[in-house]
mmCIF file of C-alpha atoms and ligand atoms in Angstrom:
data_model
loop_
_atom_site.group_PDB
_atom_site.id
_atom_site.type_symbol
_atom_site.label_atom_id
_atom_site.label_comp_id
_atom_site.label_asym_id
_atom_site.label_seq_id
_atom_site.Cartn_x
_atom_site.Cartn_y
_atom_site.Cartn_z
ATOM 1 C CA MET A 1 7.229 197.661 117.211
ATOM 2 C CA SER A 2 6.447 200.938 115.475
ATOM 3 C CA ASP A 3 3.505 203.120 116.416
ATOM 4 C CA LYS A 4 2.196 202.690 112.894
ATOM 5 C CA LEU A 5 2.023 198.925 113.324
ATOM 6 C CA ASP A 6 0.391 199.355 116.736
ATOM 7 C CA ASN A 7 -2.311 201.491 115.129
ATOM 8 C CA LEU A 8 -2.851 198.964 112.374
ATOM 9 C CA TYR A 9 -3.216 196.132 114.892
ATOM 10 C CA ARG A 10 -5.639 198.213 116.939
ATOM 11 C CA ASP A 11 -7.761 198.970 113.871
ATOM 12 C CA ILE A 12 -7.955 195.258 113.028
ATOM 13 C CA LEU A 13 -8.935 194.359 116.600
ATOM 14 C CA MET A 14 -11.615 197.050 116.721
ATOM 15 C CA ASP A 15 -13.069 195.916 113.396
ATOM 16 C CA HIS A 16 -13.446 192.356 114.717
ATOM 17 C CA TYR A 17 -14.931 193.681 117.948
ATOM 18 C CA LYS A 18 -17.524 195.782 116.130
ATOM 19 C CA PHE A 19 -18.366 193.116 113.554
ATOM 20 C CA PRO A 20 -17.712 189.700 115.155
ATOM 21 C CA ARG A 21 -17.442 187.187 112.311
ATOM 22 C CA GLY A 22 -18.740 184.103 114.059
ATOM 23 C CA ASN A 23 -21.688 185.721 115.813
ATOM 24 C CA LYS A 24 -24.627 183.836 114.282
ATOM 25 C CA PRO A 25 -26.917 180.927 115.071
ATOM 26 C CA LEU A 26 -25.663 177.488 114.091
ATOM 27 C CA PRO A 27 -28.608 175.094 114.425
ATOM 28 C CA MET A 28 -26.745 172.173 112.831
ATOM 29 C CA ALA A 29 -23.931 172.277 115.389
ATOM 30 C CA ASN A 30 -22.776 168.942 116.787
ATOM 31 C CA LEU A 31 -20.197 170.155 119.285
ATOM 32 C CA GLU A 32 -20.545 172.864 121.892
ATOM 33 C CA ASN A 33 -18.458 174.303 124.707
ATOM 34 C CA GLU A 34 -18.574 177.243 127.080
ATOM 35 C CA GLY A 35 -15.734 179.235 128.544
ATOM 36 C CA HIS A 36 -15.331 181.827 131.241
ATOM 37 C CA ASN A 37 -12.493 184.183 132.096
ATOM 38 C CA PRO A 38 -12.995 185.185 135.741
ATOM 39 C CA SER A 39 -10.144 187.714 135.750
ATOM 40 C CA CYS A 40 -12.072 189.949 133.336
ATOM 41 C CA GLY A 41 -15.624 188.572 133.294
ATOM 42 C CA ASP A 42 -15.605 187.394 129.683
ATOM 43 C CA ASP A 43 -18.117 184.653 128.796
ATOM 44 C CA ILE A 44 -18.139 182.648 125.610
ATOM 45 C CA VAL A 45 -20.324 180.001 123.984
ATOM 46 C CA MET A 46 -18.908 178.211 120.960
ATOM 47 C CA ARG A 47 -20.657 175.823 118.608
ATOM 48 C CA PHE A 48 -19.070 173.728 115.899
ATOM 49 C CA LYS A 49 -20.452 171.876 112.922
ATOM 50 C CA LEU A 50 -17.992 169.059 112.376
ATOM 51 C CA ASP A 51 -17.940 166.795 109.367
ATOM 52 C CA GLY A 52 -15.523 164.012 110.244
ATOM 53 C CA ASP A 53 -12.379 165.843 111.271
ATOM 54 C CA LYS A 54 -13.258 168.981 109.308
ATOM 55 C CA ILE A 55 -14.755 172.097 110.858
ATOM 56 C CA GLU A 56 -17.515 173.008 108.408
ATOM 57 C CA ASP A 57 -18.734 175.980 110.388
ATOM 58 C CA VAL A 58 -18.405 177.655 113.744
ATOM 59 C CA SER A 59 -20.445 180.058 115.812
ATOM 60 C CA VAL A 60 -18.854 182.211 118.502
ATOM 61 C CA ASP A 61 -21.025 184.095 120.967
ATOM 62 C CA CYS A 62 -18.735 186.116 123.231
ATOM 63 C CA MET A 63 -19.907 188.570 125.848
ATOM 64 C CA GLY A 64 -16.794 190.267 127.088
ATOM 65 C CA CYS A 65 -14.178 192.907 126.515
ATOM 66 C CA ALA A 66 -12.963 194.046 123.097
ATOM 67 C CA ILE A 67 -9.932 191.724 123.124
ATOM 68 C CA SER A 68 -11.930 188.578 123.933
ATOM 69 C CA VAL A 69 -14.593 189.353 121.328
ATOM 70 C CA ALA A 70 -12.027 190.268 118.646
ATOM 71 C CA SER A 71 -9.961 187.154 119.299
ATOM 72 C CA GLY A 72 -13.066 184.938 119.063
ATOM 73 C CA SER A 73 -14.018 186.638 115.814
ATOM 74 C CA MET A 74 -10.576 186.007 114.323
ATOM 75 C CA LEU A 75 -10.803 182.404 115.438
ATOM 76 C CA ALA A 76 -14.148 181.993 113.670
ATOM 77 C CA GLU A 77 -12.691 183.446 110.496
ATOM 78 C CA ILE A 78 -9.592 181.283 110.359
ATOM 79 C CA VAL A 79 -10.850 177.862 111.523
ATOM 80 C CA LYS A 80 -13.818 177.548 109.169
ATOM 81 C CA GLY A 81 -13.201 174.793 106.605
ATOM 82 C CA LYS A 82 -10.005 173.567 108.254
ATOM 83 C CA SER A 83 -9.256 170.187 109.803
ATOM 84 C CA VAL A 84 -9.165 169.687 113.559
ATOM 85 C CA GLU A 85 -5.447 168.928 113.320
ATOM 86 C CA GLU A 86 -4.711 172.184 111.442
ATOM 87 C CA VAL A 87 -6.787 174.184 113.862
ATOM 88 C CA LEU A 88 -5.055 172.756 116.935
ATOM 89 C CA LYS A 89 -1.753 173.703 115.310
ATOM 90 C CA ILE A 90 -2.941 177.279 114.780
ATOM 91 C CA ALA A 91 -4.173 177.438 118.393
ATOM 92 C CA LYS A 92 -0.718 176.396 119.583
ATOM 93 C CA VAL A 93 0.879 179.190 117.538
ATOM 94 C CA VAL A 94 -1.585 181.758 118.900
ATOM 95 C CA LYS A 95 -0.798 180.691 122.463
ATOM 96 C CA ALA A 96 2.939 180.976 121.861
ATOM 97 C CA MET A 97 2.522 184.341 120.146
ATOM 98 C CA LEU A 98 0.498 185.734 123.060
ATOM 99 C CA LYS A 99 3.201 184.629 125.453
ATOM 100 C CA GLY A 100 5.718 186.537 123.331
ATOM 101 C CA GLU A 101 7.590 183.406 122.254
ATOM 102 C CA ASP A 102 9.424 183.099 118.956
ATOM 103 C CA ILE A 103 6.995 181.417 116.562
ATOM 104 C CA SER A 104 8.977 181.693 113.326
ATOM 105 C CA THR A 105 9.498 177.925 112.978
ATOM 106 C CA GLU A 106 5.913 176.949 113.819
ATOM 107 C CA THR A 107 4.443 179.476 111.417
ATOM 108 C CA ASN A 108 6.573 178.307 108.524
ATOM 109 C CA GLY A 109 4.202 178.415 105.550
ATOM 110 C CA MET A 110 1.194 179.292 107.721
ATOM 111 C CA ASP A 111 -0.905 182.351 106.904
ATOM 112 C CA LEU A 112 -2.015 183.937 110.175
ATOM 113 C CA GLY A 113 -3.997 186.733 108.525
ATOM 114 C CA ASP A 114 -5.595 189.083 111.047
ATOM 115 C CA LEU A 115 -4.281 186.940 113.911
ATOM 116 C CA GLU A 116 -1.037 188.906 113.590
ATOM 117 C CA ALA A 117 -2.891 191.720 115.322
ATOM 118 C CA LEU A 118 -2.930 189.677 118.546
ATOM 119 C CA ARG A 119 0.836 190.106 118.757
ATOM 120 C CA GLY A 120 0.392 193.456 120.463
ATOM 121 C CA VAL A 121 -1.575 191.840 123.306
ATOM 122 C CA ASN A 122 1.508 190.253 124.893
ATOM 123 C CA LYS A 123 2.489 193.704 126.094
ATOM 124 C CA PHE A 124 -0.572 193.658 128.360
ATOM 125 C CA PRO A 125 -0.292 190.508 130.513
ATOM 126 C CA VAL A 126 -3.722 190.991 132.089
ATOM 127 C CA ARG A 127 -5.266 190.857 128.600
ATOM 128 C CA ILE A 128 -3.614 187.613 127.508
ATOM 129 C CA LYS A 129 -6.310 185.498 129.190
ATOM 130 C CA CYS A 130 -8.966 187.515 127.336
ATOM 131 C CA ALA A 131 -7.335 186.763 123.998
ATOM 132 C CA LEU A 132 -6.849 183.097 124.904
ATOM 133 C CA LEU A 133 -10.409 182.431 126.057
ATOM 134 C CA SER A 134 -11.873 181.432 122.689
ATOM 135 C CA TRP A 135 -8.800 179.348 121.796
ATOM 136 C CA THR A 136 -8.713 177.323 125.009
ATOM 137 C CA THR A 137 -12.495 176.833 124.871
ATOM 138 C CA MET A 138 -12.184 175.514 121.335
ATOM 139 C CA MET A 139 -9.189 173.283 122.132
ATOM 140 C CA ASP A 140 -11.032 171.685 125.070
ATOM 141 C CA ALA A 141 -14.040 170.954 122.856
ATOM 142 C CA LEU A 142 -12.001 169.522 119.984
ATOM 143 C CA LYS A 143 -9.789 167.410 122.230
ATOM 144 C CA SER A 144 -12.811 165.825 123.879
ATOM 145 C CA LYS A 145 -14.121 165.047 120.413
ATOM 146 C CA LEU A 146 -10.823 163.473 119.384
ATOM 147 C CA ASN A 147 -10.897 161.271 122.484
ATOM 148 C CA ASP A 148 -14.505 160.276 121.774
ATOM 149 C CA ASN A 149 -13.631 159.149 118.306
ATOM 150 C CA ASN A 150 -10.451 157.407 119.362
ATOM 151 C CA ILE A 151 -8.683 158.927 116.389
ATOM 152 C CA THR A 152 -5.798 160.140 118.497
ATOM 153 C CA ASN A 153 -2.964 158.082 119.849
ATOM 154 C CA SER A 154 -1.902 160.567 122.478
ATOM 155 C CA THR A 155 -4.386 159.534 125.152
ATOM 156 C CA THR A 156 -1.978 160.548 127.885
ATOM 157 C CA GLU A 157 -1.893 164.164 126.731
ATOM 158 C CA GLN A 158 -4.058 166.410 128.852
HETATM 159 ZN ZN1 ZN B 201 -11.476 190.406 128.808
#
């Protein structure tokens, strides 16, 4: 990766950290979950306004390091208006990307937008959990919702 790209990624991360996109009240939320990353001390509260299987809006309140806040902000930006299924797919790609896996097949036709900036995080293993916090917190919340509604067949999946 070139230094130029590194700088670009850092600028994107810092912009999300300074101006977190999902940091707002969401009084109409009907799904909520909290997450904690003990290795860094990041805390997150996420609220979702679901309409059927569509995420109408999301609020992300993260008190943590720059990476955790920026990642939560990017999440808020990309998941709004998408279906639960789409969002779980994106979360899977983000996880793979942070682990440094090849994601070219999964991202086929998918626009990751600013999420590309998280690529650089896999060089700092201690930071991967920070970047993952919002995604795992969201996945837990959405999976519990799917189970509630019995609209998933994969009941054995944990
Ligand atoms: Zn952190």
